[in-house]
């Protein structure tokens, strides 16, 4: 007998209470936070889906690893465990620990990218883009056309547009220091990339003699989607699939805060000896000695274990299924989301849900704030507050107005998800009353983190 219910494949040993403010208290918290959820205190949130990064629960084995760890400055046992774990999965020769993903990006781009060059990617995550732009280089997004249409279904909507890459390398190959593929494609909805796509990109890169790097933050979730959806992979283990993905690349950057199942950590791994040498010099300058690179021995130990726990089939089945369970319920309730559900998050299409709010009155921001006011849920806007401000000071609507609800790993249960569905359905019923907002004060860059806003008409909902 095969039972249908996919349960959380763990039992709970430690609990952290969460508290429910009432609606008036949440409205007050929002007012005090200038209608910016980044400014709300975490203890005032009931269910926190701001990010899946560094917010997961570690296992009893990982905590035991924390105690076993070696905190020696140089050559710690924990480093070798970490290095061997990364090598076993990625096959890359050089492994440089960093405190998180963006530090790996900063070191790699500092060593390998110069002004005026172009780095193609399916879609750059914002820190990846910012670190390339910090070298005065161009971060060029080349997603497949389907990626820009939330309602269009595609099994591998994270794929890179191979024809567009071929054109770019044909015309500007000499100016492309490396190509990136982000698995899964976070900015494109947490959508997976197929093995066939990674292989095709790799062949093209090798033909032009250009290295391929994976932004591997969610490599285990991507492996699971390949196992589920791509012909020929159903009988392979997630580890075998991950190894094959990495075999087509020359290196990777990694935030272990995602599929490393830890609260901090990351790495840069690569095969090229000369480049690794330059990166290691930079690592010493900005992160730490090469056998700890900005992490404690206990962090290295936790990552070494977490990388393999993230590849466990029971875990991945529960992980991807619980996000899909949420997405399926929302779709059944007629709520527009990016389809199909992604690996780590559900993205609500606020442009479709709130057509009465123009983009520059920030419909996705308004929706995220109302989700908090009504249900104590924290999400993040990926829309015109995040991307609307142009370098010349003007405002331009973002391509999409999305609200991302990202799931911390091993933290919430199915009843939390059922509650979320009720909250979103309730907010959907109120949708015609939701008002836009105006920015009162904001810094010129990365304004979404600190901006102060207020609702147009003085209240979040029209009466
Ligand atoms: N690449 C991708 C695809 C990411 O999603 C992130 C982080 C990074 C790189 C940077 O890693 O945070 O360890 O420096 N994403 C988080 C998020 C912040 O909420 O999506 P980091």
XYZ file of C-alpha atoms and ligand atoms in Angstrom:
484
model
C 0.000 0.000 0.000
C 1.437 3.362 -0.982
C -0.062 6.120 1.160
C -0.732 9.469 -0.491
C 0.022 11.899 2.333
C 3.571 13.173 2.206
C 4.493 13.828 5.817
C 7.296 15.910 7.276
C 10.110 13.308 7.402
C 11.294 14.356 10.857
C 9.973 14.731 14.360
C 10.426 17.860 16.402
C 12.880 17.929 19.292
C 13.178 21.649 20.003
C 10.431 24.204 19.571
C 10.479 27.960 19.241
C 7.200 29.627 20.209
C 5.669 32.066 17.741
C 3.083 34.568 18.820
C -0.017 35.944 17.267
C -0.599 39.685 17.588
C -4.145 40.849 16.957
C -5.037 42.845 13.858
C -4.862 46.242 15.633
C -1.402 45.409 17.007
C -0.199 44.392 13.537
C -1.551 47.605 11.996
C 0.293 49.503 14.719
C 3.494 47.499 14.025
C 3.153 48.361 10.329
C 2.695 52.045 11.069
C 5.802 51.988 13.278
C 7.697 50.169 10.496
C 6.643 52.769 7.897
C 4.817 50.027 5.973
C 8.075 48.216 5.234
C 8.134 44.536 6.308
C 11.950 44.573 6.540
C 11.483 47.052 9.398
C 9.050 44.855 11.353
C 10.501 42.982 14.338
C 10.662 39.233 13.730
C 8.858 38.555 17.038
C 5.844 40.425 15.666
C 5.556 37.967 12.749
C 3.490 34.788 12.966
C 4.749 32.993 9.849
C 7.936 34.374 8.353
C 8.333 33.658 4.633
C 10.654 36.570 3.922
C 13.393 34.216 2.764
C 14.515 30.582 2.704
C 18.087 31.763 3.283
C 19.731 30.888 6.585
C 16.316 30.397 8.190
C 16.162 26.593 8.155
C 16.282 24.172 11.077
C 19.454 22.134 11.577
C 19.210 18.435 12.360
C 20.320 16.657 15.538
C 23.290 15.304 13.519
C 24.309 18.819 12.516
C 24.118 20.027 16.124
C 26.208 17.040 17.141
C 28.671 18.070 14.405
C 28.796 21.549 15.921
C 30.068 19.991 19.151
C 32.560 17.732 17.361
C 34.002 20.586 15.328
C 37.658 21.575 15.333
C 38.184 25.321 15.799
C 41.897 25.386 14.892
C 42.903 28.429 12.897
C 44.747 26.476 10.220
C 44.190 22.976 8.888
C 41.193 22.178 11.092
C 39.690 18.705 10.793
C 36.333 20.367 10.085
C 37.766 22.044 6.995
C 38.812 18.725 5.509
C 35.358 17.272 6.178
C 33.842 20.314 4.501
C 36.231 20.167 1.535
C 35.661 16.456 1.023
C 31.864 16.868 1.172
C 31.952 19.645 -1.433
C 34.351 17.652 -3.618
C 32.263 14.519 -3.382
C 29.179 16.348 -4.662
C 30.693 18.842 -7.103
C 33.884 17.111 -8.198
C 35.694 20.481 -8.216
C 39.354 20.512 -7.256
C 39.635 23.735 -5.258
C 37.199 24.496 -2.440
C 37.238 27.937 -0.814
C 34.910 28.433 2.171
C 33.183 31.832 2.398
C 30.803 33.275 4.961
C 27.934 33.263 2.445
C 27.150 33.188 -1.263
C 27.763 36.805 -2.135
C 31.301 36.641 -0.700
C 32.083 33.826 -3.152
C 30.630 35.957 -5.966
C 32.638 38.999 -4.921
C 35.911 37.052 -4.850
C 35.299 35.273 -8.162
C 34.206 38.356 -10.098
C 37.002 40.432 -8.565
C 39.531 37.919 -9.892
C 37.982 37.042 -13.261
C 35.751 39.861 -14.546
C 36.919 43.249 -15.794
C 35.220 46.484 -16.793
C 33.103 46.331 -19.943
C 32.827 42.521 -19.991
C 29.543 40.601 -20.139
C 28.447 37.750 -17.861
C 25.383 35.882 -19.192
C 23.108 33.929 -16.828
C 19.562 32.536 -17.017
C 18.694 35.230 -14.454
C 21.146 36.852 -12.083
C 20.130 36.995 -8.455
C 20.388 40.604 -7.228
C 23.667 40.114 -5.287
C 25.217 38.356 -8.297
C 24.158 41.214 -10.550
C 25.416 43.808 -8.049
C 28.810 42.080 -7.716
C 29.247 41.985 -11.511
C 28.158 45.604 -11.852
C 30.617 46.517 -9.086
C 33.349 45.484 -11.590
C 31.715 47.859 -14.152
C 30.750 44.772 -16.155
C 27.343 43.815 -17.550
C 25.141 41.122 -15.977
C 23.041 39.878 -18.897
C 19.895 37.840 -18.245
C 19.031 35.294 -20.954
C 15.999 33.350 -19.666
C 13.767 31.396 -22.044
C 10.732 33.405 -23.224
C 8.287 31.386 -21.064
C 10.029 32.648 -17.907
C 8.493 36.102 -18.279
C 4.891 34.849 -18.361
C 3.696 33.806 -14.872
C 0.645 31.926 -16.201
C 2.566 29.791 -18.740
C 3.402 26.240 -17.599
C 6.812 24.790 -18.473
C 8.602 21.929 -16.654
C 11.969 23.718 -16.805
C 11.024 27.362 -16.812
C 14.441 28.219 -15.345
C 16.254 27.220 -18.548
C 18.728 29.547 -20.184
C 17.899 30.576 -23.763
C 20.598 28.608 -25.617
C 20.019 30.362 -28.968
C 20.382 33.773 -27.329
C 23.575 32.585 -25.623
C 24.926 31.295 -28.956
C 24.302 34.745 -30.487
C 25.980 36.497 -27.562
C 29.043 34.232 -27.700
C 29.207 34.493 -31.503
C 29.188 38.284 -31.511
C 30.857 39.083 -28.181
C 32.542 35.854 -27.055
C 35.918 37.517 -26.616
C 34.334 39.779 -24.066
C 32.634 37.063 -21.997
C 34.870 35.884 -19.119
C 32.379 33.239 -17.934
C 28.801 32.046 -18.249
C 26.561 31.377 -15.255
C 23.533 29.157 -14.789
C 21.491 29.638 -11.604
C 19.907 26.442 -10.261
C 17.077 26.801 -9.453
C 16.357 30.171 -11.005
C 15.372 32.180 -7.923
C 14.607 35.524 -9.589
C 12.611 33.661 -12.236
C 10.268 32.014 -9.709
C 12.421 29.254 -8.180
C 12.070 27.347 -11.443
C 14.386 24.431 -12.298
C 16.894 24.103 -15.131
C 16.947 20.817 -17.060
C 20.021 18.616 -17.420
C 19.648 18.930 -21.202
C 19.824 22.710 -20.883
C 22.916 22.646 -18.629
C 24.554 20.187 -21.066
C 23.740 22.373 -24.102
C 25.062 25.500 -22.368
C 28.187 23.595 -21.363
C 28.846 22.378 -24.928
C 28.476 25.901 -26.242
C 30.819 27.295 -23.593
C 33.427 24.595 -24.270
C 33.199 25.265 -28.008
C 34.062 28.917 -27.300
C 36.611 28.104 -24.579
C 34.617 30.000 -21.933
C 34.217 28.589 -18.404
C 30.761 27.719 -17.088
C 29.854 28.325 -13.445
C 26.744 27.240 -11.575
C 25.105 29.467 -8.970
C 24.383 26.346 -6.979
C 22.389 27.655 -3.965
C 19.449 25.318 -4.638
C 21.279 22.505 -6.446
C 19.519 19.752 -4.464
C 16.029 21.073 -5.247
C 17.032 21.362 -8.910
C 18.259 17.751 -8.856
C 14.902 16.633 -7.491
C 12.983 18.401 -10.277
C 15.231 16.706 -12.855
C 14.509 13.340 -11.234
C 10.762 14.023 -11.324
C 10.450 15.656 -14.721
C 13.272 14.756 -17.087
C 13.331 11.553 -19.062
C 16.072 9.142 -18.093
C 16.581 10.460 -14.536
C 13.708 8.825 -12.616
C 15.899 5.988 -11.344
C 18.917 8.086 -10.440
C 19.572 9.415 -6.928
C 19.625 13.183 -6.296
C 23.369 12.836 -5.571
C 24.014 11.182 -8.947
C 22.002 13.903 -10.662
C 23.804 16.674 -8.772
C 27.175 15.178 -9.707
C 26.193 15.111 -13.369
C 25.020 18.756 -13.223
C 28.344 19.858 -11.733
C 30.312 17.726 -14.208
C 29.258 20.072 -17.023
C 30.613 23.131 -15.177
C 34.086 24.448 -14.330
C 33.121 25.813 -10.938
C 30.317 27.106 -8.751
C 29.377 29.704 -6.191
C 27.228 28.498 -3.323
C 25.201 29.927 -0.489
C 25.029 27.094 2.040
C 22.222 29.063 3.707
C 19.916 27.373 1.215
C 20.692 23.764 0.210
C 23.557 23.550 2.716
C 20.834 23.524 5.400
C 22.742 25.882 7.673
C 22.187 29.352 9.081
C 25.405 30.745 7.581
C 28.050 29.612 5.110
C 29.004 29.320 1.480
C 31.823 28.434 -0.856
C 33.518 28.967 -4.164
C 34.650 25.761 -5.871
C 36.530 25.541 -9.161
C 39.011 23.552 -11.232
C 41.294 26.227 -12.695
C 44.572 26.324 -10.702
C 45.577 29.882 -11.608
C 42.163 31.359 -10.954
C 41.921 29.427 -7.671
C 45.290 30.869 -6.669
C 44.099 34.446 -7.279
C 40.803 33.808 -5.507
C 42.578 32.318 -2.493
C 44.744 35.449 -2.165
C 41.597 37.549 -2.153
C 39.934 35.148 0.301
C 42.716 35.735 2.816
C 42.317 39.472 2.405
C 38.557 39.673 2.872
C 37.261 36.438 4.454
C 39.991 34.565 6.311
C 42.622 31.874 6.095
C 41.804 29.360 3.311
C 40.880 26.549 5.711
C 38.084 28.535 7.379
C 37.306 31.460 5.054
C 35.018 33.503 7.270
C 33.390 30.549 9.049
C 33.833 28.875 12.409
C 34.875 25.227 12.456
C 31.364 24.364 13.648
C 29.825 26.077 10.611
C 32.071 24.054 8.288
C 30.997 20.882 10.055
C 27.294 21.786 9.788
C 27.603 22.532 6.054
C 29.485 19.280 5.399
C 26.537 17.359 6.882
C 23.790 19.656 5.568
C 24.801 19.294 1.916
C 24.082 15.575 2.094
C 20.917 15.943 4.177
C 19.614 18.277 1.453
C 20.095 15.451 -1.061
C 18.050 12.968 0.964
C 15.076 11.760 -1.093
C 12.533 11.793 1.735
C 13.532 15.339 2.604
C 13.381 16.559 -1.015
C 10.028 14.873 -1.625
C 8.567 16.627 1.430
C 10.267 19.921 0.599
C 9.116 20.274 -2.992
C 5.718 18.708 -2.281
C 4.899 21.101 0.570
C 5.606 24.135 -1.636
C 3.515 22.582 -4.439
C 0.713 21.784 -1.948
C 0.495 25.479 -1.124
C 0.649 26.458 -4.809
C -2.000 23.919 -5.826
C -4.398 25.139 -3.153
C -3.916 28.760 -4.202
C -4.489 27.898 -7.860
C -7.635 25.959 -6.919
C -8.859 29.090 -5.107
C -8.321 31.098 -8.306
C -5.300 33.020 -7.026
C -2.829 33.942 -9.765
C 0.669 32.591 -9.074
C 3.791 31.925 -11.116
C 3.170 28.488 -12.591
C 4.147 25.801 -11.973
C 5.076 26.137 -8.251
C 8.839 26.560 -7.760
C 11.175 24.690 -5.418
C 11.545 27.048 -2.487
C 8.774 29.590 -2.860
C 5.402 30.563 -4.259
C 5.183 33.835 -6.126
C 1.783 35.576 -6.265
C 1.197 37.635 -9.406
C 0.007 40.917 -7.879
C -0.430 42.563 -11.270
C -3.111 39.977 -12.086
C -4.645 40.028 -8.605
C -4.769 43.811 -8.163
C -5.272 45.250 -11.676
C -6.739 48.455 -10.177
C -3.352 49.441 -8.656
C -0.921 50.905 -11.220
C 2.675 49.532 -11.027
C 4.085 52.758 -9.615
C 1.602 52.581 -6.749
C 3.284 49.249 -5.950
C 0.598 46.519 -6.088
C 2.956 43.736 -4.938
C 4.161 45.811 -1.996
C 0.540 46.603 -1.090
C -0.356 42.909 -1.205
C 2.593 41.900 0.978
C 1.690 44.520 3.583
C -1.977 43.445 3.646
C -0.934 39.765 4.039
C 0.856 40.834 7.201
C -1.978 43.047 8.457
C -4.595 40.337 7.975
C -2.664 37.182 8.887
C 0.727 38.034 10.403
C 2.502 36.568 7.364
C 5.744 38.115 6.123
C 6.600 37.849 2.429
C 8.769 39.934 0.135
C 7.882 42.186 -2.784
C 9.691 41.526 -6.046
C 8.340 44.409 -8.051
C 8.630 48.131 -8.613
C 9.793 49.089 -5.128
C 12.697 46.647 -5.528
C 13.477 47.354 -9.189
C 11.606 50.544 -10.244
C 14.237 53.144 -9.395
C 16.534 53.803 -12.359
C 20.181 54.943 -12.165
C 19.175 58.298 -13.778
C 16.702 58.921 -10.936
C 13.557 58.146 -12.933
C 10.948 55.485 -12.108
C 10.127 52.612 -14.450
C 7.722 49.737 -13.673
C 9.424 46.385 -13.033
C 8.688 43.615 -15.596
C 6.559 41.735 -13.035
C 4.843 42.581 -9.737
C 5.369 39.499 -7.579
C 5.023 38.664 -3.901
C 7.390 35.855 -2.911
C 6.486 33.531 -0.054
C 9.724 31.589 0.541
C 9.764 28.553 2.817
C 12.485 28.099 5.425
C 13.676 24.467 5.319
C 12.254 21.990 7.860
C 10.558 24.787 9.838
C 6.837 24.860 9.068
C 4.311 22.028 8.922
C 1.277 21.326 6.795
C -1.055 23.080 9.244
C 1.014 26.247 8.884
C 0.500 25.913 5.135
C -3.255 25.371 5.550
C -3.390 28.534 7.642
C -1.449 30.417 4.920
C -3.968 29.299 2.312
C -6.808 30.708 4.425
C -4.991 34.025 4.864
C -4.278 34.402 1.136
C -7.873 33.469 0.224
C -9.192 36.018 2.728
C -6.926 38.738 1.312
C -8.032 37.770 -2.181
C -11.652 38.382 -1.118
C -10.631 41.876 0.024
C -8.624 42.609 -3.110
C -10.836 45.336 -4.604
C -10.379 47.357 -1.380
C -6.565 47.177 -1.294
C -4.914 50.506 -1.994
C -1.529 51.391 -3.417
C 1.255 53.152 -1.523
C 3.625 56.021 -2.020
C 7.308 56.187 -1.063
C 7.958 58.850 1.543
C 11.702 58.367 1.922
C 14.211 55.993 0.292
C 17.937 55.643 -0.398
C 18.967 55.611 -4.101
C 20.089 51.952 -4.168
C 18.577 48.754 -2.720
C 15.788 50.968 -1.431
C 13.365 48.173 -0.546
C 15.356 47.285 2.582
C 14.940 50.641 4.288
C 12.346 52.724 2.372
C 9.515 54.387 4.277
C 6.093 54.263 2.646
C 2.505 55.215 3.399
C -0.793 53.993 1.981
C -2.580 56.267 -0.460
C -5.767 57.562 1.106
C -4.371 57.027 4.607
C -5.365 53.360 5.182
C -4.375 50.031 3.646
C -7.952 49.135 2.756
C -10.645 51.355 1.297
C -13.782 51.101 3.403
N 22.390 33.416 -5.587
C 21.072 33.139 -5.424
C 20.319 32.442 -6.524
C 20.418 33.503 -4.237
O 19.124 33.218 -4.093
C 21.152 34.162 -3.216
C 20.508 34.587 -1.982
C 22.519 34.408 -3.433
C 23.098 34.019 -4.630
C 23.373 35.098 -2.411
O 23.616 34.281 -1.330
O 22.564 35.483 0.603
O 24.304 33.725 0.967
O 24.933 35.910 0.029
N 19.252 34.644 -1.834
C 18.485 35.008 -0.651
C 17.021 35.107 -1.002
C 18.988 36.206 0.072
O 16.227 35.577 -0.143
O 16.625 34.696 -2.086
P 23.869 34.887 0.145
